[in-house]
Amino acid sequence: MMFEDRNLHETIKRAHEHHVANFEMKRDKNMKDILTDRWELVSHVLAAFFLLVAMSLALSFFESTLNVSMEAQNVPVSFNVASVTNAMLGIPTAHARAGYDGLVVSTEPSHVTVGNGEAKAVRIKVKNTGSETWYRDGANYISAYTYEPKYHVSPLRGPKWRSDHQVGTLMESSVAPGQTGTVELFVFGPPGYEGEITEYFRVSAEDVSWVGGSVAVNVTVVSANSNVGAPLSAPALDDSDDASDSSNASADAQKGVPTGYDGFLLMKSAKQVTVRANEEVSLRASFKNSGTEAWSAYELTPVTSALAAANTEISYYHPSWASNSVAKTSAGKVVTPGLVERIDFTFRAPHQTGSYTAAFQLVADGVVIPDAIVEIPVNVTSNAAEILDSPKKVAPLTQTVYREGVKIEEPRVRVGIEILDAAAIFTANTDVTVVESDVGYERFVIPAGQVMEVNFNGSKYVFKSGDILHVADSFLRFEGKNEDTIFTISSRDDVRSWNTSLNDNTFRDTLEVRFNGVKDRTWLINELPMEKYLRGIDETSDYAPEEYHKTLYTSARTYATYAWETKTKYAGEFIDMRSSTYDQVYHGYGAETRRPNVVKAVIDTAGQTVQYDGETIIAAYFSRSDGRTRSWKSVWGREVPYAQSVSVPCEVGRVKWGHGVGLSAGGALCMADDGSTYDEILKYFYTGVELIKRW
């Protein structure tokens, strides 16, 4: 009986195993069939998608070929074959307005040799093959943008550029269909760079359409000391396009200038100014000696001007002048051929409302240099007050735009410049004291120029320098003699893309290496005074208007002050900010040395921050709007009274860059160009705020 039971049990067991095996096989087969069906569906969808993409690319190529062919026949093309396919795929397509078409005729010159800091003109001739007239000014003005890729920041940008990616002006006031227009643009030799650069540009009717194809300009940048012998001037251009070049000597002779004396205006610190009557205007003009004779003495003299309505001479005299007819002299300084002379001078605006042009001529060794003249449009918005017969004694008029607040000591900010995964290696230009931990144990004094190396190995800080090998449980600080101590971090590579000879690895004052358990990482920290930190923020060109510089760096100071006061963003990491776009782009001492105008703006606004209701604001700012800023609430969900949406008329139709909250850098630049002061700009973008001087 037990045997029979055992046989029965084995039979049932085998039957169960067979049933389970069959069930699993069916389940696996069903799963395989499902996966196969789904993969077939996905593969069909992918195949259809790539087929449509291929059709779009092919049709785009066909369209571009057709455009070129029809442009050559002077037939405007106003359809887009590939847009149909793109619409099927949901790909946005930029549609040009019908009637805006053009054909690039020539680029003169196509190869340019330019010295460091020098400018050269390039002219692009474009034939209007469309049905719309082109205009130099107005809503759809003609200019050029960097191309391939579109809108990239050009290493050849300079003070005559509209932005870091837009340049050029239509020389004619208008170009009718069938006529040929000329777009003039300037390329600038990047400071400190020598080599070849190929830049691409494409002409555009603003907010409407590209005009013609892209053009390549090949630029050879040479040292400023190797005189390339060409002033800031454009190629010869006349109606027949066959004018011959003349030598510098004959050109000088035609101008009545002694042979060897030549020069030109390289840049000016403002394109135009809007001021009140009798207000002081301070400018910087840079002139290059492009001749063969040294200027042993020079004068900057005002050019006589008159009112348009009345033959009344206008005076720009300022008490700082050497005389009534000399705004500035060289004071014995010699300017040799190839050098650039920067001249800072001041004049006083006319005393009546109106539009003027203040002009100042450079005279070297008694020789008038025709191309070395600086002209500044001056818009006077109000008449000077009438002079009283018996004036009363009153307090001196001041133009203070900030209010004195409760004074604090200038903050020392801590900037995380690098997360270390290897040893930091550096030297300094002064003696350095090595300090251990918050207790402040002074361990060593390292002489100037001696290499120092420090690392955190996961449990200990290891320091090496010369014969010293020191292992510490606590973090290490490296304190220079003062804020003018400059550390050079040889282990750090932060090379500028526009000039690979520049490695921003130099920093002021104090370095610190410190591990934190909050994020389990080791920071290389730069600690220094707030105002010195601001000098190293690298977020604008040195050639921007003065009021724009003041605006941007007052915002930057406010942002940094808020970070220093609250210490919430990087709580537990022993830093106030990072040196990257997480906060503000900080390149240290190298950026400071390259931008004297920025440094001046920092000095001129020292200690000023933006406050709302007695508290430091979070001074958010971004690159460019699309015609309006965004409120804090619409982007980040919280009501912030000083961060409301405002219109930015000059950016209507543009593409928004950034979060859109607070100050638009592009909009601020427009306002500065139009004559607004930095306090006016700040109070426009930040609602209900005031400027407070904190230190």
XYZ file of C-alpha atoms in Angstrom:
695
model
C 0.000 0.000 0.000
C 2.846 2.327 0.824
C 4.425 1.441 -2.528
C 1.215 2.228 -4.389
C 0.894 5.482 -2.489
C 4.478 6.340 -3.344
C 3.873 5.568 -7.057
C 0.753 7.670 -7.020
C 2.625 10.505 -5.345
C 5.407 10.363 -7.966
C 2.839 10.307 -10.783
C 1.060 13.372 -9.390
C 4.379 15.153 -8.899
C 5.473 14.486 -12.524
C 2.092 15.611 -13.820
C 2.345 18.839 -11.807
C 5.870 19.523 -13.070
C 4.734 18.927 -16.643
C 1.804 21.302 -16.162
C 4.044 24.000 -14.696
C 6.572 23.624 -17.525
C 3.831 23.931 -20.148
C 2.419 27.025 -18.403
C 5.838 28.716 -18.281
C 6.501 27.897 -21.943
C 3.171 29.400 -22.931
C 3.792 32.435 -20.743
C 7.278 32.916 -22.230
C 5.863 32.523 -25.723
C 3.121 35.041 -25.031
C 5.650 37.527 -23.600
C 7.928 36.996 -26.588
C 5.010 37.562 -28.972
C 4.042 40.759 -27.124
C 7.608 42.107 -27.196
C 7.949 41.161 -30.870
C 4.714 42.963 -31.740
C 5.714 46.047 -29.794
C 9.187 46.156 -31.314
C 7.685 45.857 -34.802
C 5.403 48.814 -33.996
C 8.286 50.895 -32.596
C 10.529 50.030 -35.537
C 7.814 51.078 -37.998
C 7.355 54.392 -36.178
C 11.121 55.024 -36.095
C 11.465 54.131 -39.745
C 8.666 56.543 -40.640
C 10.238 59.277 -38.501
C 13.700 58.933 -40.059
C 12.116 58.786 -43.520
C 10.362 62.094 -42.872
C 13.575 63.622 -41.525
C 15.455 62.456 -44.606
C 12.711 63.913 -46.826
C 12.934 67.222 -44.942
C 16.718 67.404 -45.346
C 16.540 66.454 -49.000
C 13.814 68.997 -49.713
C 15.743 71.651 -47.782
C 18.802 70.953 -49.938
C 16.633 71.116 -53.061
C 15.138 74.387 -51.897
C 18.533 75.983 -51.123
C 19.812 74.893 -54.564
C 16.717 76.342 -56.181
C 17.093 79.574 -54.218
C 20.677 80.061 -55.429
C 19.662 79.302 -59.004
C 16.731 81.703 -58.963
C 18.673 84.410 -57.122
C 21.199 84.356 -59.938
C 18.280 85.071 -62.294
C 17.106 87.960 -60.071
C 13.878 86.131 -59.194
C 12.756 86.434 -55.529
C 11.928 83.078 -53.959
C 9.184 83.186 -51.311
C 8.270 79.572 -50.578
C 9.725 76.896 -48.313
C 9.420 73.320 -49.531
C 10.792 71.632 -46.386
C 8.443 73.524 -44.060
C 5.614 71.145 -44.992
C 7.584 68.140 -43.770
C 8.800 70.036 -40.706
C 5.215 70.872 -39.835
C 4.322 67.179 -40.002
C 7.152 66.486 -37.534
C 6.288 69.413 -35.271
C 9.646 71.075 -36.013
C 9.431 74.889 -35.807
C 10.428 76.630 -39.021
C 11.567 80.238 -39.365
C 9.592 81.871 -42.160
C 11.158 84.891 -43.814
C 8.857 87.699 -44.869
C 8.255 87.611 -48.624
C 10.174 90.280 -50.499
C 13.387 90.230 -48.452
C 15.932 88.495 -50.634
C 19.477 89.310 -51.579
C 22.589 88.051 -53.324
C 26.085 88.627 -51.910
C 28.157 90.284 -54.633
C 31.522 90.671 -52.908
C 33.377 90.950 -49.595
C 36.097 93.608 -49.513
C 38.627 92.594 -48.314
C 38.060 88.897 -47.726
C 41.395 88.686 -45.879
C 42.376 91.199 -43.202
C 45.593 91.675 -41.239
C 44.989 93.477 -37.947
C 47.080 94.240 -34.879
C 46.102 93.564 -31.266
C 43.512 96.132 -30.240
C 43.343 97.527 -33.774
C 40.239 97.675 -35.965
C 39.817 97.105 -39.694
C 36.767 97.726 -41.857
C 35.165 95.095 -44.067
C 32.441 95.869 -46.596
C 29.907 93.323 -47.811
C 28.118 94.231 -51.046
C 24.674 92.696 -51.371
C 22.244 93.063 -54.278
C 18.584 93.536 -53.349
C 16.864 90.778 -55.358
C 13.600 91.064 -53.460
C 10.633 93.394 -53.718
C 11.126 95.310 -50.430
C 13.375 98.342 -49.946
C 16.141 97.994 -47.355
C 16.782 100.750 -44.814
C 19.739 101.770 -42.638
C 17.422 102.788 -39.777
C 13.977 101.823 -38.568
C 12.315 98.650 -37.311
C 13.764 96.354 -40.000
C 17.212 97.930 -40.327
C 19.993 96.099 -42.124
C 22.964 94.754 -40.157
C 24.980 91.535 -39.898
C 25.166 88.713 -37.355
C 27.802 86.121 -36.625
C 26.996 82.857 -38.353
C 28.010 79.193 -38.441
C 26.809 78.822 -35.746
C 24.261 81.611 -35.612
C 24.656 84.317 -32.969
C 27.914 82.994 -31.487
C 30.127 85.340 -29.486
C 32.843 86.574 -31.822
C 36.502 86.881 -30.726
C 36.708 89.807 -33.182
C 34.066 91.894 -31.415
C 34.850 95.460 -30.375
C 33.440 98.877 -29.468
C 31.758 99.449 -32.839
C 29.667 96.276 -32.488
C 25.986 96.417 -31.555
C 26.457 93.368 -29.317
C 28.906 90.482 -29.007
C 27.290 88.830 -32.057
C 25.751 91.695 -34.086
C 27.693 94.210 -36.146
C 27.505 96.325 -39.247
C 25.641 99.265 -40.714
C 24.107 99.792 -44.131
C 26.116 102.650 -45.648
C 23.272 103.807 -47.863
C 20.167 105.287 -46.237
C 18.057 102.930 -48.363
C 18.533 100.319 -51.088
C 15.679 99.787 -53.536
C 14.997 96.443 -55.293
C 17.567 95.842 -58.015
C 20.173 98.102 -56.391
C 23.323 97.016 -54.557
C 23.905 98.042 -50.947
C 27.025 97.952 -48.782
C 27.138 96.754 -45.185
C 30.222 98.033 -43.351
C 31.498 96.180 -40.300
C 34.670 96.323 -38.226
C 36.807 93.458 -36.944
C 39.052 94.000 -33.918
C 42.296 92.190 -33.145
C 41.870 90.404 -29.770
C 44.441 91.646 -27.196
C 47.295 89.231 -26.563
C 46.383 86.888 -29.432
C 48.409 86.170 -32.564
C 47.248 83.820 -35.298
C 44.552 83.097 -37.866
C 40.800 83.459 -37.280
C 38.053 82.772 -39.807
C 34.774 84.444 -38.906
C 31.444 84.044 -40.676
C 28.811 86.756 -41.002
C 25.362 86.920 -42.575
C 23.406 90.043 -43.447
C 19.960 90.372 -41.881
C 16.883 92.585 -42.049
C 16.174 92.946 -38.321
C 13.354 90.701 -37.064
C 12.387 89.854 -40.664
C 14.767 87.702 -42.673
C 18.300 86.693 -43.528
C 19.534 88.427 -46.675
C 21.846 86.462 -48.950
C 24.197 83.718 -47.851
C 26.920 83.750 -45.200
C 30.350 85.212 -45.953
C 33.752 84.244 -44.567
C 36.314 86.821 -43.445
C 39.831 85.511 -42.868
C 41.700 87.521 -40.252
C 45.399 87.420 -39.423
C 46.032 88.893 -35.964
C 49.552 90.164 -35.366
C 51.287 91.769 -32.419
C 50.391 95.408 -31.815
C 54.111 96.205 -31.981
C 54.373 94.976 -35.575
C 52.950 98.011 -37.329
C 50.635 96.723 -40.050
C 50.533 100.226 -41.456
C 46.783 100.531 -42.021
C 44.573 102.981 -40.151
C 40.979 102.382 -39.128
C 39.501 102.940 -42.563
C 37.361 101.162 -45.078
C 38.342 99.870 -48.519
C 38.097 102.374 -51.337
C 34.575 102.456 -52.779
C 33.145 104.418 -55.692
C 30.355 103.963 -58.223
C 32.576 102.171 -60.728
C 34.175 99.880 -58.143
C 37.545 100.256 -59.894
C 39.165 102.995 -57.834
C 42.867 102.330 -57.349
C 44.564 102.406 -53.957
C 47.042 105.137 -53.215
C 50.058 104.978 -50.963
C 50.008 106.362 -47.426
C 52.498 108.988 -48.443
C 50.390 110.297 -51.337
C 47.271 110.223 -49.170
C 49.075 112.262 -46.540
C 50.233 114.678 -49.193
C 46.688 115.104 -50.472
C 45.567 115.931 -46.929
C 48.403 118.386 -46.469
C 49.969 116.247 -43.736
C 53.770 115.915 -43.591
C 54.925 112.447 -44.596
C 55.205 110.079 -41.619
C 52.439 111.639 -39.514
C 49.377 109.418 -39.517
C 46.934 108.107 -36.954
C 43.307 107.328 -36.301
C 40.671 107.028 -33.595
C 40.655 103.461 -32.331
C 37.806 103.684 -29.818
C 35.811 106.022 -27.602
C 34.159 105.211 -24.286
C 30.679 106.393 -25.331
C 28.820 106.521 -28.630
C 26.655 109.439 -27.497
C 25.625 111.196 -24.288
C 22.362 112.612 -22.980
C 22.936 115.217 -20.276
C 21.537 118.308 -18.630
C 22.760 121.760 -19.600
C 26.281 122.599 -18.371
C 26.743 119.060 -17.033
C 30.252 117.590 -17.021
C 31.010 114.793 -19.484
C 34.101 112.601 -18.984
C 35.372 110.525 -21.899
C 38.243 108.327 -22.936
C 39.459 108.306 -26.544
C 42.156 105.955 -27.855
C 44.274 107.006 -30.841
C 46.808 104.862 -32.666
C 49.983 106.264 -34.190
C 49.918 104.462 -37.543
C 52.592 106.636 -39.132
C 56.356 106.383 -39.111
C 57.083 109.460 -36.984
C 56.893 109.546 -33.190
C 54.566 112.079 -31.572
C 56.874 113.917 -29.204
C 54.027 116.178 -28.059
C 50.313 116.300 -28.773
C 47.243 118.352 -27.969
C 43.553 117.496 -28.089
C 41.754 120.606 -29.289
C 38.018 121.345 -29.602
C 36.683 121.800 -33.129
C 34.702 125.046 -33.447
C 30.979 124.412 -33.842
C 27.873 126.538 -34.100
C 24.143 126.284 -33.420
C 22.145 125.242 -36.448
C 19.508 127.892 -35.930
C 21.785 130.746 -34.915
C 25.378 131.447 -35.753
C 26.394 131.253 -32.092
C 29.624 129.482 -31.243
C 29.281 126.610 -28.779
C 31.801 126.266 -25.986
C 32.683 122.951 -24.352
C 35.298 124.508 -22.071
C 35.931 122.820 -18.732
C 38.206 124.091 -15.916
C 40.389 120.981 -16.263
C 41.552 122.129 -19.720
C 45.065 123.407 -20.313
C 43.581 126.506 -21.954
C 40.409 127.678 -23.660
C 41.502 125.965 -26.870
C 43.321 122.854 -25.544
C 41.381 120.126 -23.742
C 44.387 117.898 -23.048
C 48.141 117.808 -23.629
C 50.651 114.968 -23.645
C 52.664 116.428 -20.744
C 55.932 115.364 -22.389
C 54.862 111.799 -23.205
C 56.219 110.386 -26.491
C 53.954 108.126 -28.592
C 56.083 106.001 -30.910
C 54.762 104.457 -34.154
C 52.418 101.524 -33.582
C 51.467 102.514 -30.033
C 47.979 103.396 -28.807
C 47.536 106.507 -26.669
C 44.535 106.634 -24.321
C 43.399 110.152 -23.529
C 40.990 110.902 -20.682
C 39.409 114.335 -20.851
C 36.349 116.250 -19.667
C 34.118 118.835 -21.322
C 31.013 120.730 -20.294
C 27.712 120.349 -22.155
C 26.223 123.412 -23.908
C 23.914 125.607 -21.849
C 20.841 125.321 -24.112
C 18.524 122.424 -24.947
C 19.298 120.802 -28.284
C 21.336 118.239 -30.186
C 25.028 118.898 -30.733
C 28.173 117.117 -31.825
C 31.255 117.738 -29.699
C 34.386 117.175 -31.777
C 38.013 117.097 -30.642
C 41.012 116.979 -32.969
C 44.387 115.404 -32.189
C 47.341 117.619 -33.138
C 50.781 115.947 -32.960
C 53.916 118.122 -33.019
C 51.816 120.926 -34.493
C 50.509 118.648 -37.277
C 46.758 118.073 -37.541
C 46.128 114.312 -37.988
C 42.938 114.270 -40.111
C 41.660 110.811 -39.109
C 42.494 111.317 -35.432
C 39.309 113.077 -34.434
C 36.706 112.043 -31.867
C 33.088 113.115 -32.328
C 30.419 112.653 -29.653
C 26.717 113.419 -30.253
C 25.473 115.389 -27.234
C 21.755 115.627 -26.453
C 21.019 118.393 -23.920
C 17.655 117.801 -22.249
C 17.188 121.054 -20.310
C 18.374 124.668 -20.395
C 20.774 125.996 -17.807
C 19.246 128.033 -15.009
C 19.223 131.777 -15.555
C 21.898 133.780 -13.739
C 20.429 135.948 -11.005
C 21.481 139.591 -10.713
C 22.094 139.123 -6.980
C 22.600 135.403 -6.448
C 22.094 134.005 -2.980
C 24.606 131.765 -1.285
C 23.284 128.210 -1.376
C 24.674 124.804 -0.556
C 26.674 123.197 -3.385
C 24.560 121.151 -5.770
C 25.282 117.427 -5.526
C 24.118 114.611 -7.769
C 24.223 111.820 -5.218
C 21.892 109.067 -6.378
C 22.221 106.839 -3.314
C 21.387 107.131 0.369
C 23.895 106.558 3.150
C 22.874 103.484 5.124
C 24.049 101.940 8.371
C 27.742 101.403 7.730
C 29.311 97.963 7.963
C 32.868 96.826 7.381
C 33.474 95.837 3.771
C 32.620 92.113 3.565
C 35.185 89.472 2.739
C 33.535 87.013 0.368
C 34.424 83.358 -0.089
C 34.290 82.084 -3.656
C 34.508 78.410 -4.556
C 36.720 78.475 -7.632
C 37.341 74.745 -8.080
C 36.258 71.355 -6.701
C 39.537 69.500 -6.185
C 40.057 65.919 -7.295
C 43.843 66.273 -7.210
C 46.429 68.467 -5.522
C 46.280 72.234 -5.951
C 49.696 73.635 -6.936
C 50.417 77.362 -6.742
C 52.878 80.180 -6.051
C 52.462 83.781 -4.871
C 54.185 87.091 -5.523
C 54.630 87.793 -1.786
C 55.406 85.763 1.324
C 52.493 83.528 2.345
C 51.510 82.442 5.858
C 50.140 78.895 6.100
C 47.398 78.777 8.743
C 45.783 75.609 10.108
C 42.108 75.377 11.206
C 39.699 77.967 12.631
C 41.919 78.241 15.687
C 44.473 79.937 13.468
C 47.688 78.025 14.057
C 50.360 79.754 11.961
C 52.440 76.820 10.775
C 54.812 78.205 8.129
C 55.815 81.310 6.194
C 56.537 80.412 2.568
C 58.735 82.870 0.631
C 57.476 84.547 -2.556
C 57.807 82.376 -5.646
C 58.197 79.051 -3.815
C 55.882 76.303 -5.070
C 53.180 75.075 -2.678
C 51.125 71.898 -3.068
C 48.121 70.857 -0.971
C 45.581 68.060 -1.151
C 42.896 66.353 0.959
C 43.417 62.580 0.744
C 40.095 61.582 2.258
C 41.079 61.942 5.899
C 44.076 64.300 6.125
C 45.302 67.524 4.532
C 48.762 67.028 3.017
C 50.934 70.096 2.388
C 54.302 70.170 0.583
C 56.639 73.076 -0.137
C 60.402 72.906 -0.527
C 61.661 70.653 2.307
C 58.344 70.880 4.176
C 55.941 67.946 4.364
C 53.060 68.621 6.756
C 50.008 66.458 7.460
C 47.059 68.168 9.186
C 43.691 67.070 10.548
C 42.100 70.490 9.873
C 41.785 72.607 6.755
C 44.602 74.855 5.556
C 44.581 78.562 4.628
C 47.204 80.424 2.622
C 47.174 84.102 3.558
C 49.038 86.642 1.469
C 50.495 89.804 2.939
C 47.451 91.798 1.824
C 44.781 92.042 -0.857
C 47.490 92.769 -3.451
C 49.065 89.340 -3.039
C 48.496 87.451 -6.282
C 48.393 83.652 -6.314
C 49.100 81.791 -9.576
C 47.535 78.320 -9.579
C 49.630 76.301 -12.040
C 47.409 73.223 -11.634
C 44.342 75.141 -12.873
C 43.393 75.433 -16.562
C 40.726 78.045 -17.309
C 41.609 79.155 -20.833
C 39.472 81.716 -22.675
C 38.015 80.294 -25.900
C 38.491 83.596 -27.732
C 42.177 83.789 -26.797
C 43.860 80.548 -25.820
C 46.919 82.401 -24.532
C 44.847 83.636 -21.569
C 44.578 81.221 -18.634
C 42.584 82.767 -15.786
C 44.414 81.097 -12.912
C 45.450 84.149 -10.851
C 43.617 85.287 -7.707
C 44.066 87.918 -4.995
C 44.588 87.798 -1.245
C 43.894 84.350 0.284
C 43.380 80.733 -0.786
C 41.903 77.920 1.317
C 41.531 74.175 0.787
C 38.616 72.729 2.734
C 36.607 69.510 2.662
C 32.919 69.481 3.586
C 30.764 66.523 4.498
C 27.530 68.142 3.278
C 28.372 67.473 -0.362
C 31.393 65.229 0.294
C 33.754 67.390 -1.758
C 36.829 69.574 -1.337
C 36.742 73.199 -2.424
C 39.621 75.445 -3.430
C 38.331 78.742 -2.032
C 39.393 82.319 -2.821
C 38.692 84.747 0.036
C 39.036 88.477 -0.629
C 37.342 91.867 -0.068
C 34.030 92.414 -1.867
C 35.244 95.273 -4.070
C 38.257 93.279 -5.281
C 35.980 90.321 -6.000
C 33.754 92.506 -8.186
C 36.736 93.555 -10.313
C 37.194 89.918 -11.341
C 33.579 89.321 -12.433
C 33.786 88.743 -16.174
C 30.281 89.206 -17.593
C 30.629 92.152 -19.993
C 32.985 93.847 -22.409
C 35.276 96.614 -21.235
C 33.982 98.753 -24.106
C 30.361 98.989 -22.917
C 28.997 102.402 -21.797
C 30.003 103.647 -18.360
C 26.442 103.740 -16.999
C 25.890 100.162 -18.134
C 29.036 99.082 -16.285
C 27.814 100.844 -13.142
C 24.398 99.206 -13.481
C 25.706 95.683 -13.931
C 28.297 95.852 -11.165
C 25.932 97.431 -8.661
C 23.605 94.489 -9.349
C 26.538 92.086 -8.967
C 27.537 93.709 -5.656
C 23.962 93.398 -4.426
C 23.763 89.719 -5.412
C 27.053 88.978 -3.652
C 26.020 90.926 -0.543
C 22.800 88.924 -0.270
C 24.775 85.670 -0.592
C 27.251 86.849 2.066
C 24.463 87.934 4.449
C 22.266 84.840 4.171
C 24.745 81.988 3.489
C 21.874 79.683 2.577
C 22.641 78.558 -0.971
C 25.814 76.668 -0.011
C 25.104 76.073 3.671
C 27.772 73.881 5.243
C 30.181 74.205 2.298
C 32.069 77.213 3.697
C 31.557 79.327 0.548
C 29.266 82.234 -0.333
C 29.257 81.717 -4.107
C 30.788 79.695 -6.902
C 32.925 81.242 -9.638
C 30.759 79.935 -12.487
C 27.310 80.594 -13.957
C 25.780 78.973 -10.871
C 26.252 82.467 -9.432
C 28.428 85.091 -11.163
C 31.229 84.380 -13.647
C 34.415 85.236 -11.740
C 37.786 84.964 -13.486
C 39.878 86.640 -10.824
C 42.853 88.932 -11.276
C 43.269 88.194 -14.993
C 39.846 89.619 -15.827
C 40.617 92.651 -13.665
C 43.796 93.507 -15.574
C 42.045 93.266 -18.954
C 39.199 95.676 -18.154
C 40.180 99.061 -16.681
C 36.789 100.598 -17.473
C 35.022 97.915 -15.453
C 37.404 98.525 -12.547
C 36.582 102.235 -12.700
C 32.844 101.505 -12.555
C 33.383 99.297 -9.488
C 35.381 102.046 -7.786
C 32.825 104.739 -8.695
C 29.958 102.746 -7.135
C 31.885 101.303 -4.170
C 29.655 100.061 -1.348
C 26.365 100.712 -3.158
C 23.714 97.986 -3.035
C 20.047 97.793 -3.998
C 17.519 97.476 -1.154
C 13.776 97.104 -0.852
C 12.100 98.084 2.411
C 15.473 98.118 4.181
C 16.584 94.664 3.023
C 19.133 93.615 0.398
C 17.313 92.284 -2.649
C 18.122 89.139 -4.602
C 19.392 91.055 -7.622
C 18.556 88.543 -10.341
C 19.711 89.465 -13.835
C 19.924 87.709 -17.191
C 21.242 88.224 -20.725
C 18.336 89.338 -22.926
C 14.527 89.506 -22.939
C 11.961 89.113 -25.683
C 10.469 92.543 -25.067
C 9.518 92.161 -21.406
C 10.945 90.763 -18.189
C 9.113 88.152 -16.110
C 7.879 88.494 -12.557
C 9.453 86.351 -9.865
C 6.091 84.727 -9.201
C 5.525 83.678 -12.825
C 8.900 81.899 -12.956
C 9.607 80.710 -9.408
C 6.146 80.794 -7.815
C 6.680 83.324 -5.021
C 5.477 86.909 -4.872
C 8.475 89.260 -4.699
C 7.389 92.926 -4.799
C 10.546 94.324 -6.377
C 10.727 91.658 -9.142
C 7.766 92.525 -11.360
C 7.418 92.295 -15.136
C 8.443 95.442 -17.073
C 8.575 96.143 -20.794
C 11.873 96.288 -22.699
C 10.975 98.014 -25.991
C 14.390 97.659 -27.650
C 14.243 93.864 -27.291
C 10.796 93.287 -28.800
C 11.018 90.363 -31.212
C 14.292 89.061 -29.795
C 14.813 85.603 -28.289
C 14.888 85.523 -24.478
C 18.220 84.335 -23.006
C 17.968 83.275 -19.417
C 15.255 83.065 -16.778
C 13.866 86.521 -17.579
C 13.559 87.769 -13.984
C 14.975 91.102 -12.837
C 17.405 93.116 -14.919
C 17.851 92.405 -18.628
C 21.484 93.106 -19.503
C 20.546 93.823 -23.114
C 17.777 96.192 -22.043
C 20.094 97.948 -19.599
C 22.610 98.421 -22.412
C 19.909 100.014 -24.584
C 18.944 102.403 -21.792
C 22.584 103.335 -21.172
C 23.072 103.986 -24.893
C 20.000 106.242 -24.793
C 21.433 108.291 -21.927
C 19.841 106.775 -18.813
C 21.958 106.796 -15.657
C 22.710 103.657 -13.696
C 20.332 104.535 -10.842
C 17.521 105.139 -13.350
C 18.195 101.784 -15.011
C 18.257 99.884 -11.718
C 15.058 101.511 -10.483
C 13.340 100.704 -13.775
C 14.043 96.975 -13.656
C 13.720 96.568 -9.868
C 10.403 98.015 -8.675
C 10.279 100.348 -5.660
C 13.938 99.995 -4.660
C 16.591 102.471 -3.514
C 20.369 102.599 -3.636
C 22.050 102.350 -0.235
C 25.756 102.846 0.421
C 26.713 100.176 2.959
C 30.489 100.671 3.305
